[in-house]
Coordinates of C-alpha atoms and ligand atoms in Angstrom, one line a residue:
X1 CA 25.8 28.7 -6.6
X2 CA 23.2 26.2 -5.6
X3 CA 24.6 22.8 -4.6
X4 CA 23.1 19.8 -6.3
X5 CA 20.1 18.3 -4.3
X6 CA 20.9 15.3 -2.7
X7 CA 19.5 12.4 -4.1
X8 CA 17.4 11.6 -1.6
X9 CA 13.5 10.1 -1.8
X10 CA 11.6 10.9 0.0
X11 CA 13.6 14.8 0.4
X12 CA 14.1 15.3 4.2
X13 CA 12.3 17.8 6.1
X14 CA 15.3 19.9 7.0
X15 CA 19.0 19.8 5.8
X16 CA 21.8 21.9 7.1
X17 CA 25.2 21.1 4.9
X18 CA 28.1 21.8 6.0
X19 CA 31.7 21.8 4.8
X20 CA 33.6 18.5 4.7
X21 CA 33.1 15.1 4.3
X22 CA 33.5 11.8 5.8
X23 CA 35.4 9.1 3.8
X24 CA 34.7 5.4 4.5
X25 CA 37.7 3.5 3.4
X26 CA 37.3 -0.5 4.0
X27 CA 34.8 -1.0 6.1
X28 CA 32.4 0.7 8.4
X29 CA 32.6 0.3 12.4
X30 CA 29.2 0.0 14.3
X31 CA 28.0 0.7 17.8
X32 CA 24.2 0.7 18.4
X33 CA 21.8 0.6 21.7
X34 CA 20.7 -3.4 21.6
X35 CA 17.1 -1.8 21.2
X36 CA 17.9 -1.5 17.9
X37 CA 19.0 -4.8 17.2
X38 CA 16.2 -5.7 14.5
X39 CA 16.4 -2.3 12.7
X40 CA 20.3 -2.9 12.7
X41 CA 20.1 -6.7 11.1
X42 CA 17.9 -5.1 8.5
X43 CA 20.4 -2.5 7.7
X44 CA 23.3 -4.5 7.3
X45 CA 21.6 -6.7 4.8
X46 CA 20.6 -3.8 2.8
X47 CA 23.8 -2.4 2.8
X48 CA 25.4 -5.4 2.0
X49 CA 23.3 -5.5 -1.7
X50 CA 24.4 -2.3 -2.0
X51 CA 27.5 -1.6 -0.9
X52 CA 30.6 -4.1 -1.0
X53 CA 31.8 -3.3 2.7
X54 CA 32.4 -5.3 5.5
X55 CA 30.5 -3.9 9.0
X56 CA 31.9 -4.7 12.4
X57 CA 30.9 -3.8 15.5
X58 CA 32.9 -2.4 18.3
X59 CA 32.5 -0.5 21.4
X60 CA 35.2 2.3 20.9
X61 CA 36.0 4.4 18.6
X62 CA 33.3 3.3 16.1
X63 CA 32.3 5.0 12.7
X64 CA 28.7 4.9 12.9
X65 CA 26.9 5.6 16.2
X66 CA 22.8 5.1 16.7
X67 CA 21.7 6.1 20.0
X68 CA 18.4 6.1 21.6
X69 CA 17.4 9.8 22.5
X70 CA 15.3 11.2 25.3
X71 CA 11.6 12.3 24.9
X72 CA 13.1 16.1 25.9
X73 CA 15.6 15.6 23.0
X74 CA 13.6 14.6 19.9
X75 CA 10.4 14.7 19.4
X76 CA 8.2 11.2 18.7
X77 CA 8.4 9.9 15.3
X78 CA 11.6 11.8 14.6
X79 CA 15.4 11.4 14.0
X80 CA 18.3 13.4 13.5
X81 CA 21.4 12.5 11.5
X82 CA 24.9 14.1 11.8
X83 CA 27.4 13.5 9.8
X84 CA 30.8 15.1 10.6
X85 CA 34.4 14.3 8.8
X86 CA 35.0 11.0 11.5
X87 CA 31.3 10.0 12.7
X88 CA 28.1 9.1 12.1
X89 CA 25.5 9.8 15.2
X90 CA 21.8 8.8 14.2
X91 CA 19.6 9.5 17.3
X92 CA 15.7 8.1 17.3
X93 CA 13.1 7.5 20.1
X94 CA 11.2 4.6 18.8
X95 CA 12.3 1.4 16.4
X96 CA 10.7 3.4 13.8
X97 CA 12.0 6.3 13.3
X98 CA 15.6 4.8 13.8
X99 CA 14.6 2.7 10.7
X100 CA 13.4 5.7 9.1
X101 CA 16.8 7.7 9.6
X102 CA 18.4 4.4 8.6
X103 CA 16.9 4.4 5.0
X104 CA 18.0 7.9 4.6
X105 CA 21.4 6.7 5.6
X106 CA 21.5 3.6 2.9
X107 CA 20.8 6.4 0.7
X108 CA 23.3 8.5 1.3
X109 CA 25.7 5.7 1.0
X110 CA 24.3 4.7 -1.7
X111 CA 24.7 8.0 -3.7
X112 CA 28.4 8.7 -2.0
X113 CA 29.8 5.3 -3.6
X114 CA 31.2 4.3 -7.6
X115 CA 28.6 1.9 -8.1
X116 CA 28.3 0.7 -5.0
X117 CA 32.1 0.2 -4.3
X118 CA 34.5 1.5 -1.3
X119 CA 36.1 4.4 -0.9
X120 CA 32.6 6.0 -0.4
X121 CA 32.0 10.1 0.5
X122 CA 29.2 11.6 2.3
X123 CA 29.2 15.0 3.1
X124 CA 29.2 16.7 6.5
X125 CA 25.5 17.5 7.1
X126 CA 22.7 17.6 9.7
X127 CA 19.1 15.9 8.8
X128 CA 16.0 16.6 11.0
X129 CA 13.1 14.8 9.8
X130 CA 9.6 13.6 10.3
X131 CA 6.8 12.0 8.6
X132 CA 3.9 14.4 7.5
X133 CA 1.3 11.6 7.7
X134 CA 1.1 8.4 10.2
X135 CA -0.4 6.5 7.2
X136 CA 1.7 5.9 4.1
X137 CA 0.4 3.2 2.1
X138 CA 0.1 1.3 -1.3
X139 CA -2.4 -1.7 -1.6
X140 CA -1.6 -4.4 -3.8
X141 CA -4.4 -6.4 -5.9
X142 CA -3.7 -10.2 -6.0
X143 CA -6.9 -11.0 -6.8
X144 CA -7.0 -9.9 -10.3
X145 CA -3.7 -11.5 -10.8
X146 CA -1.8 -13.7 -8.5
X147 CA 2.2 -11.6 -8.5
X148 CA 3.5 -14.3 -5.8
X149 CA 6.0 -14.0 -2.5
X150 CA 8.6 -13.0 -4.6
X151 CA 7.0 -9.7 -5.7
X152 CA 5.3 -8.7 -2.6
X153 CA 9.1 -9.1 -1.1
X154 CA 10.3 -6.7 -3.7
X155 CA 7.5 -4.0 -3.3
X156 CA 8.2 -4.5 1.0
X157 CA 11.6 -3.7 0.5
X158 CA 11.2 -0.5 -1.8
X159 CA 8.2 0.5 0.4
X160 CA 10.5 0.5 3.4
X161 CA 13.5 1.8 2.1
X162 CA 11.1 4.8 0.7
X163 CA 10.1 5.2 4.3
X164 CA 6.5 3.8 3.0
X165 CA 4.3 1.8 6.2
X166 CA 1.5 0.7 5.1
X167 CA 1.0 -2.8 2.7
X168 CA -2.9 -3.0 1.9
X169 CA -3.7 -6.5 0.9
X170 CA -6.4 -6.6 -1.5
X171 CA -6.9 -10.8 -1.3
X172 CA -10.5 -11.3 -2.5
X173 CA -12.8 -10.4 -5.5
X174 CA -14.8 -11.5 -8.2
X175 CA -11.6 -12.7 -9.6
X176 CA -10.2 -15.2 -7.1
X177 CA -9.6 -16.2 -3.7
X178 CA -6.0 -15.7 -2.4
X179 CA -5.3 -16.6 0.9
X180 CA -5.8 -20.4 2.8
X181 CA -8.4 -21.2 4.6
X182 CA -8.8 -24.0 6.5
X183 CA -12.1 -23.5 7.8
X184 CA -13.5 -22.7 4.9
X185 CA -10.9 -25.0 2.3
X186 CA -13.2 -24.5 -1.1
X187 CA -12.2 -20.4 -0.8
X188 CA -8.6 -21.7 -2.6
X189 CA -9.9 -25.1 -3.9
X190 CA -12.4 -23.3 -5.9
X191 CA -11.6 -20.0 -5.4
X192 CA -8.8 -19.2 -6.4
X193 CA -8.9 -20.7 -9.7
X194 CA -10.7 -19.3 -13.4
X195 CA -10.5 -20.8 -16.2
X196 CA -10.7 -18.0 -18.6
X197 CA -9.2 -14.0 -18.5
X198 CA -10.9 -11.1 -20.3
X199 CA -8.5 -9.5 -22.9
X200 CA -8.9 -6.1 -24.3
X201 CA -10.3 -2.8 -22.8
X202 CA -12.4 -2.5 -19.6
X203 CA -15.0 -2.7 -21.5
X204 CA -14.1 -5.8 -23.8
X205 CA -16.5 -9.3 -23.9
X206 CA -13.3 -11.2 -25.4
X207 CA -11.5 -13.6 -22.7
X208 CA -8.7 -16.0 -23.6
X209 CA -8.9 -19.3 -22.7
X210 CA -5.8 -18.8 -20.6
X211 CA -6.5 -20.1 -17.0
X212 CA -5.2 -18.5 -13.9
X213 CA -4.7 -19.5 -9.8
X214 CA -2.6 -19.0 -7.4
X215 CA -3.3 -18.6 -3.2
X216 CA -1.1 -18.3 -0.5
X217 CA -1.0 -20.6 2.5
X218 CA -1.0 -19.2 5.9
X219 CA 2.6 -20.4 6.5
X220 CA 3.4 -18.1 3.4
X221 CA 1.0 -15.7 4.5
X222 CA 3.1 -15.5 8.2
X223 CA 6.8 -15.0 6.7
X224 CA 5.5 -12.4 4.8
X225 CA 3.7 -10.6 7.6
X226 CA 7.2 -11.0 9.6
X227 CA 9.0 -9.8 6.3
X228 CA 6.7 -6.7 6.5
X229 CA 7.1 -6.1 10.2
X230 CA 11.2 -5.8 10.5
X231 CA 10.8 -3.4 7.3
X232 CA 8.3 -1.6 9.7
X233 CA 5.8 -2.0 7.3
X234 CA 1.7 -3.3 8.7
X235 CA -0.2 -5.4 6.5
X236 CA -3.5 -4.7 6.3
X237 CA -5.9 -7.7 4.4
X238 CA -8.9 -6.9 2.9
X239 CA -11.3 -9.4 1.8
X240 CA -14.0 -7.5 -0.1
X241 CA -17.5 -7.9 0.7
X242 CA -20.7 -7.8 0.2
X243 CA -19.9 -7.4 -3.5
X244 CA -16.6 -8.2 -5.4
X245 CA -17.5 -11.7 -3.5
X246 CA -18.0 -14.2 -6.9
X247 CA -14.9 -15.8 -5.8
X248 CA -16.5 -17.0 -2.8
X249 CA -20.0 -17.2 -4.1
X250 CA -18.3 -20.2 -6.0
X251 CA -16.9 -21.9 -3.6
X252 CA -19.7 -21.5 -1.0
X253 CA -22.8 -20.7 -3.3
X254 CA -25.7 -21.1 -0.2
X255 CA -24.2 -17.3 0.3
X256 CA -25.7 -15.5 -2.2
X257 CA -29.1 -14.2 -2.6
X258 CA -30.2 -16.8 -5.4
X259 CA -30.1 -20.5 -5.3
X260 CA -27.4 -21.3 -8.3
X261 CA -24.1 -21.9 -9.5
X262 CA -21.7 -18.8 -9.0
X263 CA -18.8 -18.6 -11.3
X264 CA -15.2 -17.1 -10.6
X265 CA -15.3 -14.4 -13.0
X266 CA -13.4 -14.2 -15.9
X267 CA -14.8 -10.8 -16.4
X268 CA -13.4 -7.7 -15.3
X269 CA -15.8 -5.0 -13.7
X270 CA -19.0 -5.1 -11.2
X271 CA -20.9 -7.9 -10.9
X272 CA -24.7 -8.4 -9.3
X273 CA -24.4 -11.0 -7.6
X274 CA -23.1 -10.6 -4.0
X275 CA -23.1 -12.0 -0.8
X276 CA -26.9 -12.4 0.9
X277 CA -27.2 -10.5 3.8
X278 CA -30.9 -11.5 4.5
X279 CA -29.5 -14.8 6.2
X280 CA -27.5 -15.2 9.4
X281 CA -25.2 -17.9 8.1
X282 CA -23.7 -15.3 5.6
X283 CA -22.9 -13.2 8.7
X284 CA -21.5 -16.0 10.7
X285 CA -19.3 -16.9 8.0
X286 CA -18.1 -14.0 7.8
X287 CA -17.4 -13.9 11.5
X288 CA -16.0 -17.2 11.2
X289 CA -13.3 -16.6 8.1
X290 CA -12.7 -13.0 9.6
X291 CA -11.6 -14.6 12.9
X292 CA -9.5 -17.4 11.6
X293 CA -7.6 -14.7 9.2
X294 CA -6.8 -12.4 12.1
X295 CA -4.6 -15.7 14.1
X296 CA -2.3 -14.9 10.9
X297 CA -2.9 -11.1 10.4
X298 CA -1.7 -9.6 13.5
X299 CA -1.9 -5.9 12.5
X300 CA -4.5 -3.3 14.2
X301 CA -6.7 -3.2 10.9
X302 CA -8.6 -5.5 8.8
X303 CA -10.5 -3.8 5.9
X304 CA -13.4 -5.4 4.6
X305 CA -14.0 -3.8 0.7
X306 CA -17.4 -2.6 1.0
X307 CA -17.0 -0.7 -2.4
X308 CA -19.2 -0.9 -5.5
X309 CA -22.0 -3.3 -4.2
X310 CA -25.3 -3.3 -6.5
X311 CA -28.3 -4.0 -4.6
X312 CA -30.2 -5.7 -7.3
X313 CA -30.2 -8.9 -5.9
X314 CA -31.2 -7.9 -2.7
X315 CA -34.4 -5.8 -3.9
X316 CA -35.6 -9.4 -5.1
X317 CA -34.6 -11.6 -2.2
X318 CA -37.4 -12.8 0.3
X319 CA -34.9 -12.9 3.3
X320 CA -33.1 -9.5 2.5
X321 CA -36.6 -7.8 2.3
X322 CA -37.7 -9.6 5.2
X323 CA -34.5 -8.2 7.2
X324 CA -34.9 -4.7 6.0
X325 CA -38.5 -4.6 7.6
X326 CA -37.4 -6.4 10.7
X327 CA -35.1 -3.6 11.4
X328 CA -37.5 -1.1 10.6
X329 CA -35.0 -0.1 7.2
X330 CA -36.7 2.2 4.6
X331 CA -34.6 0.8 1.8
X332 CA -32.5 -2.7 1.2
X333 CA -29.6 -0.1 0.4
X334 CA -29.1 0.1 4.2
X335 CA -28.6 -3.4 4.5
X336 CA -25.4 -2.5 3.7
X337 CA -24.5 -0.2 6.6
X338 CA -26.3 -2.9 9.0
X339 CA -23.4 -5.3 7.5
X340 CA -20.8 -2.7 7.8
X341 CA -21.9 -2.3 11.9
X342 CA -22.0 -5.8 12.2
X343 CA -18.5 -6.3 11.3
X344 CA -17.1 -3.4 12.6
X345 CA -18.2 -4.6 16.2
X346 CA -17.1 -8.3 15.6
X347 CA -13.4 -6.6 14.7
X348 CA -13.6 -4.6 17.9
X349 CA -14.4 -7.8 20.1
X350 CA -11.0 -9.0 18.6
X351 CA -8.9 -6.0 19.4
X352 CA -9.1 -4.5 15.5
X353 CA -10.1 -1.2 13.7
X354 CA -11.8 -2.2 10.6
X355 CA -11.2 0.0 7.6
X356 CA -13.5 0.2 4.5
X357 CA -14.1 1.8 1.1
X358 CA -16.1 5.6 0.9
X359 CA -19.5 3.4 -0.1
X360 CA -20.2 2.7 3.2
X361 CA -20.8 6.0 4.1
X362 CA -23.9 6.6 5.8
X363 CA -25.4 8.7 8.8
X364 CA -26.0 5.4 10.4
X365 CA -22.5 4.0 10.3
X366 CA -20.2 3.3 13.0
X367 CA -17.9 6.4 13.9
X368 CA -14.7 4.1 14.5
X369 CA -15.0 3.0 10.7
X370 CA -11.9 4.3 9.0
X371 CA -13.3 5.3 5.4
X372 CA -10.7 5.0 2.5
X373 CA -12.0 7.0 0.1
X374 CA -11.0 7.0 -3.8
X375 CA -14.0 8.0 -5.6
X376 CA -17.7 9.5 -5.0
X377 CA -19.6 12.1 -2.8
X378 CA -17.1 14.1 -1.4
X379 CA -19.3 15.9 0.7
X380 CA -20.4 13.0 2.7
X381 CA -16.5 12.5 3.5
X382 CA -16.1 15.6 4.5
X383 CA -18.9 15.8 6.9
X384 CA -17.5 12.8 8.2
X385 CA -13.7 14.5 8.8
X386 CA -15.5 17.2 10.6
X387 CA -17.0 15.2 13.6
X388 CA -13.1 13.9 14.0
X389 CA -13.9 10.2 12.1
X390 CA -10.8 8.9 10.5
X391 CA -9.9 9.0 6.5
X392 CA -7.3 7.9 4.0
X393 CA -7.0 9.4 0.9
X394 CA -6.9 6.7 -2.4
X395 CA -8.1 9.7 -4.9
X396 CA -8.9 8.0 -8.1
X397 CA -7.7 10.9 -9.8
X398 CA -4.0 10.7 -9.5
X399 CA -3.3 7.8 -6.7
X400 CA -4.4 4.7 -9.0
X401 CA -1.3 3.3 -10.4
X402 CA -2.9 1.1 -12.6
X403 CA -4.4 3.9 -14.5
X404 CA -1.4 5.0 -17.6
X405 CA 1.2 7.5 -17.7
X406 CA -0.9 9.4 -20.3
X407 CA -3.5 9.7 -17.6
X408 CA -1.5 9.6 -14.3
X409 CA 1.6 11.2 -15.4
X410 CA 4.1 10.8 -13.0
X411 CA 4.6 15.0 -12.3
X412 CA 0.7 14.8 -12.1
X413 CA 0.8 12.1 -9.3
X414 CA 3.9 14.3 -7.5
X415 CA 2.0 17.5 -7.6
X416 CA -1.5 16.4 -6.7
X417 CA -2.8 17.1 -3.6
X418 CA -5.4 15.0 -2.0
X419 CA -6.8 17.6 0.1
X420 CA -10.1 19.1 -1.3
X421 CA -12.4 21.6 -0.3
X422 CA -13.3 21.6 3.7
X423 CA -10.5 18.7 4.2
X424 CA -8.0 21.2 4.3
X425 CA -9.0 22.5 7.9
X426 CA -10.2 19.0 9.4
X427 CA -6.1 17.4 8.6
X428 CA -6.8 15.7 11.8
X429 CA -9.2 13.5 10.6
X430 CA -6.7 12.4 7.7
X431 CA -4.8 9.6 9.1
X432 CA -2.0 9.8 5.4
X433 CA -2.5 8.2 1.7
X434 CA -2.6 5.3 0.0
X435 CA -1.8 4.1 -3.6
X436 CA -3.9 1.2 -5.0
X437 CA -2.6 -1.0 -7.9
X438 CA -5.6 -3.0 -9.4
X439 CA -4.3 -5.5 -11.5
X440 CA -6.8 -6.1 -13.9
X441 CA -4.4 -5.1 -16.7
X442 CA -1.4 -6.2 -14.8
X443 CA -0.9 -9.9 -15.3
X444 CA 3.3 -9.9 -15.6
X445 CA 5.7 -8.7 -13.4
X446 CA 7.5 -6.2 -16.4
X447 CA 4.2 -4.8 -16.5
X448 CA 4.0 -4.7 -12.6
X449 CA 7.4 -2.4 -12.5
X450 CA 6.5 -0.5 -14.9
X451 CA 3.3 0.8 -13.2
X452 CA 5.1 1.0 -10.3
X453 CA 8.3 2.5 -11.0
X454 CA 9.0 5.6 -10.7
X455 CA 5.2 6.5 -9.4
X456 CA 5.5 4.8 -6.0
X457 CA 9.1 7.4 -5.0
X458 CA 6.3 10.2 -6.0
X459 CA 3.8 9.0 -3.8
X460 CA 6.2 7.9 -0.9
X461 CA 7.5 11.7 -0.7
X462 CA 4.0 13.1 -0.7
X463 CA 3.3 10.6 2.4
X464 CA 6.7 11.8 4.0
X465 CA 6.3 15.6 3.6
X466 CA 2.7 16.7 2.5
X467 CA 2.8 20.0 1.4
X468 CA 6.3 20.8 2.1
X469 CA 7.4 19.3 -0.8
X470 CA 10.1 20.6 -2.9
X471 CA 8.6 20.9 -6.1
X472 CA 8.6 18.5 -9.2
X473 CA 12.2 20.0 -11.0
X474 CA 13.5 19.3 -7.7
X475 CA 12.5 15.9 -7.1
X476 CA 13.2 15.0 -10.7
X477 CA 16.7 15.6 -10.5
X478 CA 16.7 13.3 -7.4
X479 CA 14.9 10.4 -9.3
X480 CA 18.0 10.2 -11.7
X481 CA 20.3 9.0 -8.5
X482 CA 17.7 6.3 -7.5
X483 CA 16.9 4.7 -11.0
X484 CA 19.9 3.0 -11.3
X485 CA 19.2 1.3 -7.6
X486 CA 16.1 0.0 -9.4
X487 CA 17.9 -1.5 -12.6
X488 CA 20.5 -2.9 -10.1
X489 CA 18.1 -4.8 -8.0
X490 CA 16.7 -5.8 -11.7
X491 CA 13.2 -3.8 -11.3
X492 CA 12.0 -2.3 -14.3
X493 CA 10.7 1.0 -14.4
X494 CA 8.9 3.2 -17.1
X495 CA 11.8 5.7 -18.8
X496 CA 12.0 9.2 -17.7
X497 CA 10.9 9.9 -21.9
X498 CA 8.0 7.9 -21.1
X499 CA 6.3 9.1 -17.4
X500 CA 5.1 12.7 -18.9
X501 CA 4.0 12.5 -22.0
X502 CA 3.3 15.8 -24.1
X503 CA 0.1 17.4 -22.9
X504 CA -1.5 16.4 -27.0
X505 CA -1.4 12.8 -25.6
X506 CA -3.3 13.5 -23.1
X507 CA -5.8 15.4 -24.0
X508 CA -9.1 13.8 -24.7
X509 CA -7.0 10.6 -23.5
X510 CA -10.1 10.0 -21.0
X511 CA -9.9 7.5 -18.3
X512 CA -7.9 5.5 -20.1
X513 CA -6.9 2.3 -18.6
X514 CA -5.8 0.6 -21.4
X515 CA -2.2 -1.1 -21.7
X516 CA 0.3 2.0 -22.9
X517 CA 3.9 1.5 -23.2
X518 CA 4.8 -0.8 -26.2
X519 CA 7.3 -3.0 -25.1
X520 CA 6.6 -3.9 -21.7
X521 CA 6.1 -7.5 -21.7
X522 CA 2.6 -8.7 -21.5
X523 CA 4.2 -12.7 -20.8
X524 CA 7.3 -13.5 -19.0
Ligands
LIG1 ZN1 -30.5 -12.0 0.1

């Protein structure tokens, strides 16, 4: 008979079980190479939520042994897990995958426990395991609504302990300003602050009168970058530019291409007015607030948006047109890969890669660019994987969290794969995937679970394995072990009745990303 799958998320590349099993009584005995000292602090918090037992450490005879492998041994990224009726031997190269075999083990524990008491049972069993992709992201949009250190803390600590590495930081838009500057202070004191909220669909003209703010200061900003980093998790900021930029077009309006008062947006959607390119100081600014941000954002990328920028405004500015002739442009369109460059080359000076959305795209770009793509001409992106350039896949298709479960059903986001057409044979180029929430329709934190839960575990095994998955039944009948993890920690998470609804429901349900699921709180 086929044993029960272990409830483990993301599944492990190989599993050999084997008879027996180790019983953990009172408490569990620890001895660790002092290389691991961070990744073992980490661990014994998280098994202290979840597990009532005490953890010592002792030289002999302990229960639980991590050891730091040759290169000959294991290969890089990897780790290997034993687990035979007395001991447990967990053997890694690097802090990372230690972590990574760690989580696996929390899980185990996890499972083998009543409710997270002692006596606990795992059973005797070897785990080799890798990640399929270097990249495995989710980005988070503040801008839209302000969710606060709290959340982000939450979504760290499922993101690691779903072997997830990746926290995109989506800070700036038309919406507000989130992070301190002190450089540039009217980016929070006018910035991050609108007085009104559009209500109803996308496409809805109603707002409420309901104001909204909310930034983070860079000492807030710094604990949470050193929150990420023991979970093994980089942060990667994006402040969104030329367009999404009305946020700072209101704070500092001698930026744009017209001489008026900008407005944070109440509204939803793509707005015409974006940053002036035509003019050196809006380059030097951005030089300027890009350099301070990087003192607190440590990480090897900094994306800079780049997405859905209308060049209206810049087909009637004097000092855009007078730049495109300058540098002998056809068309004010390029502008925007002359930004792009610009930017790119100011990140390199300062030791960073700069990431940005498939818009940029152009034959004139920089190669070093790493393009995220998520909607538009695919053939452009994959001419660009086949010279060797560097992607992540966002696909808007399935990988938008903040699209419904009628739309995104959560066996549509497990089975998709982000690999079309010529991709396949260029996977060199694909540096992993990343899941955006936009949180246009997200303004509480029920409503943030619930678009959350249980998508991200779908996306964090397709970052984990690729196409080795197991298949949906398989990982379905895992997700019932983890979902009570969730409700313990107090996360809410949309019912398995409610994550694939009847294929009636969603036909002709379009690309719907209007509020579904009565009940979720829309006010805390
Ligand atoms: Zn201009």
């Amino acid at each position: 008979m086929e044993k029960r799958p272990l409830p483990l998320i993301p599944y492990p590349h190989s599993i050999q079980r084997q008879p027996g099993s180790l019983e953990l009584i009172d408490s569990l005995e620890i001895f660790y190479h002092p290389y691991f000292q961070n990744e073992m602090s980490v661990f014994r918090r998280q098994v202290a939520s979840l597990i009532a037992t005490e953890i010592t450490y002792i030289k002999e005879e302990a229960c639980l042994f991590l050891r730091q492998t040759e290169s000959e041994e294991l290969s890089s990224g990897s780790y290997q897990l034993d687990i035979t009726p007395s001991q447990i031997h967990l053997a890694a190269r690097e802090r990372s995958s230690m972590f990574a075999g760690l989580q696996t083990l929390v899980q185990l524990m996890r499972a083998g426990s009543d409710a997270g008491h002692l006596p606990l049972q795992i059973e005797c069993m070897r785990i080799l395991d890798q990640p399929n992709y270097e990249w495995r992201g989710f980005m988070l949009d503040e801008a839209r609504h302000f969710q606060g250190a709290e959340t982000v803390k939450m979504i760290l600590d499922w993101m690691s302990y779903l072997k997830m590495n990746v926290f995109h930081w989506h800070l700036s838009d038309d919406q507000g300003f989130r992070v301190e500057s002190k450089r540039f202070p009217l980016l929070t004191e006018i910035g991050s602050y609108r007085p009104a909220t559009q209500r109803g669909g996308m496409l809805s003209r109603k707002v409420n009168m309901q104001s909204h703010q909310g930034f983070y200061t860079q000492a807030e900003i710094s604990e949470l970058v050193e929150y990420a980093a023991d979970r093994h998790i980089t942060v990667v900021p994006e402040i969104d530019v030329p367009g999404h930029s009305s946020a700072i077009l209101a704070a500092y309006p001698e930026l744009g291409c017209r001489d008026r008062d900008y407005v944070v947006q109440p509204y939803w959607g793509i707005h015409s007015d974006i940053l002036c390119v035509g003019q050196k100081s809006t380059l030097d600014f951005l030089e300027q607030l890009y350099g301070e941000l990087l003192d607190i954002f440590p990480g090897p990328y900094f994306h800079s948006g780049g997405d859905e920028a209308p060049k209206k405004r810049w087909h009637r500015c004097p000092r855009c047109q007078e730049l495109t002739r300058q540098l002998g442009y056809a068309k004010v369109e390029q502008l925007q890969t002359y930004l792009a460059n610009h930017l790119n080359r100011f990140l390199q000076s300062q030791g960073r890669t700069m990431i940005a959305w498939n818009e940029v795209l152009s034959e004139d770009l920089d190669a070093d660019i790493i393009i995220q793509f998520w909607l538009g001409n695919k053939t452009e992106l994959i001419d660009h994987a086949k010279t060797g350039r560097r992607i992540i896949l966002s696909n808007y298709n399935a990988y938008y969290l903040d699209h419904t479960y009628t739309h995104s059903s959560l066996e549509k986001v497990y089975i998709f794969d982000p690999l079309f057409g010529d991709l396949k044979s260029h996977t060199a180029s694909i540096l992993g995937i990343e899941a955006p929430l936009w949180t246009e329709f997200v303004p509480t934190r029920a409503r943030l679970d619930w678009q959350l839960f249980p998508r991200l575990l779908a996306i964090a095994e397709s970052a984990w394995l690729g196409n080795s998955r197991p298949g949906y039944d398989h990982f379905h009948r895992r997700l019932a072990g983890l979902l009570p993890q969730l409700e313990q920690a107090g996360i809410g998470y949309a019912a398995l009745d409610q994550v694939d609804p009847p294929a009636w429901r969603r036909l002709g349900s379009g690309i719907s990303l209007l509020q579904e699921g009565k009940g979720v709180a829309e006010k805390d």
